[in-house]
Amino acid sequence: MKKICLLIICLPIIVFTQPNDECYRSSNKEFKDSVIEIMFTLVNKHRVSHNLHKLKWSDKIQKSCLSHSMYMAYQSLMTHTETNKSNPYYTGAHSWHRTGLDMCGENVLTGYQYSGRNAKSWMYMKKIKNAEELATSWFVQWKGSPSHNENMLDKQWNYMAFDYYGFVDVPSEYYDNMYATQLFK
């Protein structure tokens, strides 16, 4: 049985602010490793609070998370499927193709800073000051969505991984785009 969360929801837009702008970018390994570790801890605490076993980390699945996050970033599109085979990060149409696993669950999201004159009044802006706030912000968004939360709490999963990718797209009005992927097996 292949399980994938296909619900795409409108998530709050996040404005990243740091004393050092490099702190939140994917290129800062120390910051990024902290975000990943915190996300893993948050998911396991959430599972334990629902009387479920903790998940183990999978480096193999993490590579797929990063690849899919990069795919989404270069497509500028939040998606569960990879359809553009010419994208340099194309690794398979669906999460089970990308991981080589029989079945898996996937959560994706995006956050970006919007600075253009066309910014909408309904856009929710949240300033992120550190790795814990970034990981917690994304975790809370997934937890608040019934189908994404179901993936995090599915008792059949034994492994998980998480990764994200961001880049600056200048001079576009969109910049500091961040795309994140969680996978469960």
XYZ file of C-alpha atoms in Angstrom:
185
model
C 0.000 0.000 0.000
C 1.484 3.318 -1.042
C 0.538 6.253 1.140
C 1.139 9.864 0.214
C -0.430 13.032 1.472
C -1.728 14.896 -1.568
C -3.448 17.740 0.248
C -1.848 21.058 -0.577
C -2.810 23.778 1.848
C -2.148 27.470 2.045
C 0.523 27.852 4.709
C 1.635 31.033 6.401
C 4.449 32.875 4.750
C 7.538 33.227 6.872
C 9.879 36.180 6.930
C 13.357 35.148 7.993
C 15.404 37.692 9.906
C 18.798 37.127 11.418
C 21.612 39.373 12.560
C 23.697 37.397 10.069
C 21.658 36.745 6.925
C 23.630 33.566 6.220
C 22.309 31.953 9.417
C 19.077 30.693 7.922
C 20.214 29.774 4.443
C 20.666 26.148 3.490
C 24.347 26.826 2.874
C 25.010 27.322 6.602
C 25.623 23.705 7.679
C 25.594 24.315 11.441
C 22.263 26.139 11.336
C 20.742 23.645 8.904
C 21.881 20.642 10.968
C 20.238 22.245 14.026
C 16.937 22.729 12.175
C 16.990 19.094 11.035
C 17.817 17.752 14.507
C 15.124 19.877 16.145
C 12.508 18.743 13.601
C 13.390 15.088 14.262
C 13.082 15.659 18.020
C 9.750 17.493 17.659
C 8.221 14.716 15.558
C 9.333 12.040 18.027
C 8.037 14.004 21.042
C 4.731 14.411 19.217
C 4.548 10.689 18.536
C 5.418 9.758 22.133
C 2.719 12.146 23.399
C 0.253 10.025 21.370
C 1.628 6.746 22.799
C 3.473 5.854 19.596
C 7.011 4.543 19.208
C 9.841 6.891 18.300
C 11.060 6.890 14.740
C 14.634 6.160 13.716
C 16.591 8.485 11.439
C 17.371 7.424 7.860
C 20.254 9.043 5.976
C 19.044 7.417 2.745
C 15.621 8.980 3.089
C 17.169 12.340 4.023
C 18.966 12.444 0.660
C 15.592 12.064 -1.028
C 14.140 14.846 1.163
C 16.913 17.222 0.144
C 16.662 16.269 -3.513
C 12.897 16.816 -3.557
C 13.229 20.145 -1.718
C 15.788 21.242 -4.319
C 13.491 20.052 -7.114
C 10.645 22.177 -5.709
C 12.917 25.205 -5.271
C 14.134 25.105 -8.862
C 10.582 24.633 -10.094
C 9.352 27.391 -7.704
C 6.483 25.036 -6.969
C 5.360 23.134 -3.899
C 4.438 19.652 -5.089
C 4.396 15.997 -4.106
C 5.139 14.801 -7.634
C 8.121 15.391 -9.874
C 7.007 15.762 -13.482
C 9.838 17.791 -15.031
C 12.452 15.224 -16.025
C 14.764 17.994 -17.277
C 15.045 19.458 -13.756
C 18.577 18.643 -12.509
C 17.063 17.348 -9.242
C 14.482 15.023 -10.784
C 14.730 11.677 -8.984
C 11.346 10.058 -9.653
C 7.713 10.942 -10.039
C 6.544 9.927 -6.545
C 8.129 9.620 -3.115
C 8.303 5.821 -3.323
C 10.165 6.148 -6.651
C 12.567 8.706 -5.168
C 13.362 6.587 -2.111
C 13.205 3.131 -3.711
C 10.851 2.070 -0.908
C 7.607 0.137 -1.305
C 5.634 2.776 0.554
C 6.234 5.989 2.385
C 4.457 9.109 3.584
C 5.502 12.597 2.565
C 4.877 16.112 3.863
C 6.056 19.203 1.965
C 5.820 22.918 2.586
C 7.247 26.210 1.471
C 8.033 29.503 3.123
C 9.345 32.631 1.519
C 9.820 36.297 2.111
C 7.689 38.410 -0.188
C 8.865 41.975 -0.612
C 7.029 43.169 -3.701
C 4.468 45.912 -3.944
C 1.893 43.227 -4.761
C 2.109 41.623 -1.301
C -1.377 40.659 -0.152
C -2.814 41.816 3.157
C -3.755 38.210 4.017
C -0.137 37.070 3.974
C 0.900 36.123 7.495
C 4.416 37.257 8.284
C 6.426 35.672 11.090
C 9.964 36.640 11.976
C 12.218 33.668 12.626
C 15.181 34.349 14.905
C 16.899 30.963 15.225
C 16.928 27.295 14.199
C 14.476 26.269 16.908
C 11.913 28.834 15.788
C 12.244 27.760 12.152
C 11.870 24.037 12.896
C 9.018 24.680 15.346
C 7.218 26.940 12.871
C 7.276 24.282 10.164
C 6.382 21.498 12.620
C 3.365 23.472 13.911
C 2.152 24.013 10.345
C 2.307 20.283 9.590
C 0.775 19.395 12.963
C -2.113 21.811 12.305
C -3.024 20.106 9.034
C -5.007 16.892 9.636
C -3.503 14.920 6.737
C 0.072 16.082 7.391
C -0.343 15.339 11.100
C -1.688 11.899 10.194
C 1.573 11.194 8.350
C 3.614 12.194 11.410
C 1.467 9.995 13.677
C 1.019 6.945 11.448
C 1.869 3.902 13.572
C 3.200 1.909 10.598
C 6.220 4.175 10.158
C 9.576 3.235 11.710
C 11.892 5.714 9.989
C 11.826 9.361 9.067
C 13.975 12.050 7.579
C 13.658 15.746 6.920
C 15.555 18.312 4.909
C 15.040 21.668 3.266
C 16.551 23.890 0.645
C 16.523 27.633 0.148
C 18.015 30.127 -2.213
C 18.014 33.795 -3.095
C 16.421 34.621 -6.431
C 17.486 38.190 -7.194
C 16.110 40.523 -8.532
C 12.766 38.749 -8.244
C 10.213 40.019 -5.725
C 10.364 36.543 -4.194
C 13.533 35.703 -2.337
C 14.857 33.511 0.421
C 12.519 30.745 -0.777
C 12.604 27.697 1.476
C 11.156 24.323 0.529
C 10.961 21.507 3.083
C 10.246 17.789 2.836
C 9.527 15.152 5.492
C 9.475 11.479 4.516
C 8.341 8.521 6.600
C 8.891 4.784 6.117
